Coordinates of C-alpha atoms in Angstrom, one line a residue:
M1 CA 191.0 -6.5 -31.6
I2 CA 193.8 -7.7 -34.2
G3 CA 193.2 -5.4 -36.9
D4 CA 192.9 -2.0 -34.4
W5 CA 196.3 -0.9 -35.1
I6 CA 195.4 -0.2 -39.1
D7 CA 193.1 3.1 -38.0
K8 CA 196.0 4.4 -35.6
V9 CA 199.3 4.4 -38.4
E10 CA 199.9 6.6 -41.1
Y11 CA 202.3 4.1 -42.9
P12 CA 202.3 0.1 -42.8
Q13 CA 205.4 0.3 -40.8
L14 CA 204.9 -0.3 -37.2
P15 CA 206.9 1.5 -34.1
A16 CA 210.6 0.1 -33.8
M17 CA 211.3 -1.6 -30.4
T18 CA 214.2 0.2 -28.8
E19 CA 218.0 -1.6 -28.7
E20 CA 216.9 -2.2 -24.7
E21 CA 213.6 -4.0 -25.4
L22 CA 214.7 -5.2 -28.0
V23 CA 217.3 -7.3 -26.0
S24 CA 214.7 -8.2 -23.4
F25 CA 212.3 -9.9 -26.3
F26 CA 215.3 -12.0 -27.8
D27 CA 215.9 -13.2 -24.1
K28 CA 212.6 -14.3 -24.1
A29 CA 212.1 -15.6 -27.8
L30 CA 212.1 -19.5 -28.0
F31 CA 213.2 -20.1 -31.7
A32 CA 214.6 -18.0 -34.3
R33 CA 213.9 -18.6 -38.3
L34 CA 217.4 -18.2 -40.1
A35 CA 217.1 -18.0 -44.2
T36 CA 220.1 -18.7 -46.2
I37 CA 220.5 -19.2 -49.8
N38 CA 220.4 -22.1 -51.7
E39 CA 223.4 -23.0 -54.7
D40 CA 220.1 -22.3 -56.9
G41 CA 219.3 -19.0 -55.3
T42 CA 216.0 -20.4 -53.8
V43 CA 216.0 -19.2 -49.7
H44 CA 216.1 -22.1 -47.4
I45 CA 214.2 -21.3 -43.8
T46 CA 215.0 -23.4 -41.0
P47 CA 213.1 -22.5 -37.3
I48 CA 216.4 -23.1 -35.1
F49 CA 217.6 -22.6 -31.0
F50 CA 219.7 -19.4 -30.5
K51 CA 221.1 -17.1 -27.7
Y52 CA 221.7 -13.2 -28.4
E53 CA 224.9 -12.6 -26.8
N54 CA 227.3 -9.4 -26.9
G55 CA 225.8 -8.1 -30.2
Q56 CA 225.5 -11.2 -31.7
I57 CA 223.4 -14.3 -32.8
L58 CA 224.5 -17.8 -31.7
M59 CA 223.2 -21.1 -33.2
A60 CA 224.0 -24.4 -32.9
S61 CA 223.9 -26.8 -36.0
Q62 CA 225.6 -30.0 -37.3
D63 CA 228.2 -29.4 -40.2
P64 CA 226.5 -31.5 -43.2
S65 CA 223.6 -29.6 -42.8
R66 CA 222.2 -27.5 -46.0
K67 CA 222.0 -24.1 -43.4
I68 CA 225.8 -24.7 -43.0
R69 CA 226.9 -25.6 -46.9
N70 CA 224.7 -22.6 -47.7
I71 CA 226.9 -20.0 -45.3
K72 CA 230.3 -21.8 -46.6
R73 CA 229.0 -20.2 -50.1
N74 CA 227.2 -17.0 -49.2
K75 CA 228.0 -15.6 -45.5
N76 CA 225.1 -13.4 -46.3
V77 CA 222.0 -14.8 -43.8
T78 CA 218.5 -13.3 -42.6
V79 CA 217.1 -14.3 -39.1
L80 CA 213.4 -13.5 -38.1
I81 CA 212.6 -13.9 -34.4
D82 CA 208.5 -13.2 -33.6
T83 CA 206.0 -13.8 -31.7
T84 CA 202.7 -15.4 -33.4
D85 CA 200.5 -14.1 -30.5
V86 CA 198.7 -10.4 -30.7
P87 CA 200.1 -7.8 -30.3
F88 CA 202.7 -8.9 -32.7
K89 CA 206.4 -7.9 -32.4
G90 CA 209.3 -9.2 -33.9
A91 CA 212.9 -8.2 -35.4
L92 CA 214.4 -8.7 -39.0
I93 CA 217.7 -9.4 -38.7
Y94 CA 220.3 -9.0 -41.8
G95 CA 223.5 -9.8 -41.1
T96 CA 226.5 -11.9 -42.1
A97 CA 227.6 -15.6 -40.1
E98 CA 230.5 -17.2 -39.2
L99 CA 231.0 -20.8 -38.2
D100 CA 232.9 -21.5 -35.1
Y101 CA 234.5 -24.7 -34.6
E102 CA 236.0 -24.1 -31.0
D103 CA 234.6 -25.7 -27.9
V104 CA 231.4 -26.2 -29.8
V105 CA 229.7 -28.6 -27.0
H106 CA 230.2 -25.8 -24.2
K107 CA 228.6 -23.4 -26.5
R108 CA 225.9 -25.5 -27.7
M109 CA 225.2 -26.4 -24.0
A110 CA 224.6 -22.4 -23.4
I111 CA 222.0 -21.9 -26.0
F112 CA 220.1 -25.3 -25.2
E113 CA 220.6 -24.0 -21.3
R114 CA 217.8 -21.3 -22.3
R115 CA 215.0 -24.0 -22.9
L116 CA 216.7 -26.9 -21.4
S117 CA 217.8 -27.7 -17.4
P118 CA 221.3 -27.5 -17.8
E119 CA 222.0 -31.9 -17.4
D120 CA 219.7 -31.9 -20.3
A121 CA 221.5 -29.2 -22.1
E122 CA 224.6 -31.2 -22.2
T123 CA 223.2 -34.6 -23.0
Y124 CA 222.1 -33.0 -25.8
A125 CA 224.8 -31.5 -26.8
M126 CA 226.8 -34.5 -26.5
R127 CA 224.8 -36.8 -28.3
L128 CA 224.7 -34.4 -31.2
A129 CA 228.4 -34.2 -30.8
G130 CA 229.1 -38.0 -31.2
K131 CA 227.0 -38.2 -34.0
W132 CA 228.0 -34.9 -36.2
K133 CA 230.8 -32.4 -36.4
C134 CA 229.1 -29.5 -34.4
V135 CA 229.4 -25.6 -35.2
I136 CA 228.1 -22.7 -34.0
I137 CA 226.7 -20.1 -36.2
R138 CA 227.5 -16.4 -35.2
I139 CA 225.8 -13.9 -36.5
T140 CA 226.8 -10.3 -36.7
P141 CA 223.9 -8.1 -37.6
L142 CA 224.3 -5.4 -40.1
H143 CA 220.5 -4.0 -39.8
I144 CA 218.0 -5.3 -37.4
A145 CA 214.1 -3.8 -38.4
S146 CA 211.9 -4.4 -35.4
F147 CA 208.1 -3.7 -35.0
D148 CA 206.3 -3.8 -32.4
Y149 CA 202.3 -3.9 -32.4
S150 CA 201.5 -2.9 -29.1
K151 CA 203.2 0.7 -29.5
A152 CA 200.3 1.2 -32.5

């Protein structure tokens, strides 16, 4: 039942995932939600494909996008990767973002191949690169707060 965990915990913070569980969870998750700060101080949140690699979150975007403009101004970002099915699981990642413009098409393909065939990933990456200047967002986590309702 959706609320059964309430009687099992003393404090509303649920048990965290181990590092191994986080890596497995990131590998299975379809989207992340990236939060950046707008010029006026409001928060901009967008769903985005991602890949977890060597301790970093990699995301693909286009240089003229709002999230990229925001990162150029303020490198502090927050990423939410979670499930919407019971039992809920997720990770809130506080980190800093770097913009990578090197070998973007191949890096984008690797991100897209998590969910698309290699052929479709290449087509998608090439079409985007033909229309906009593309960029990889590299997020280095400073703190990860995870939760796993199945452990309650």
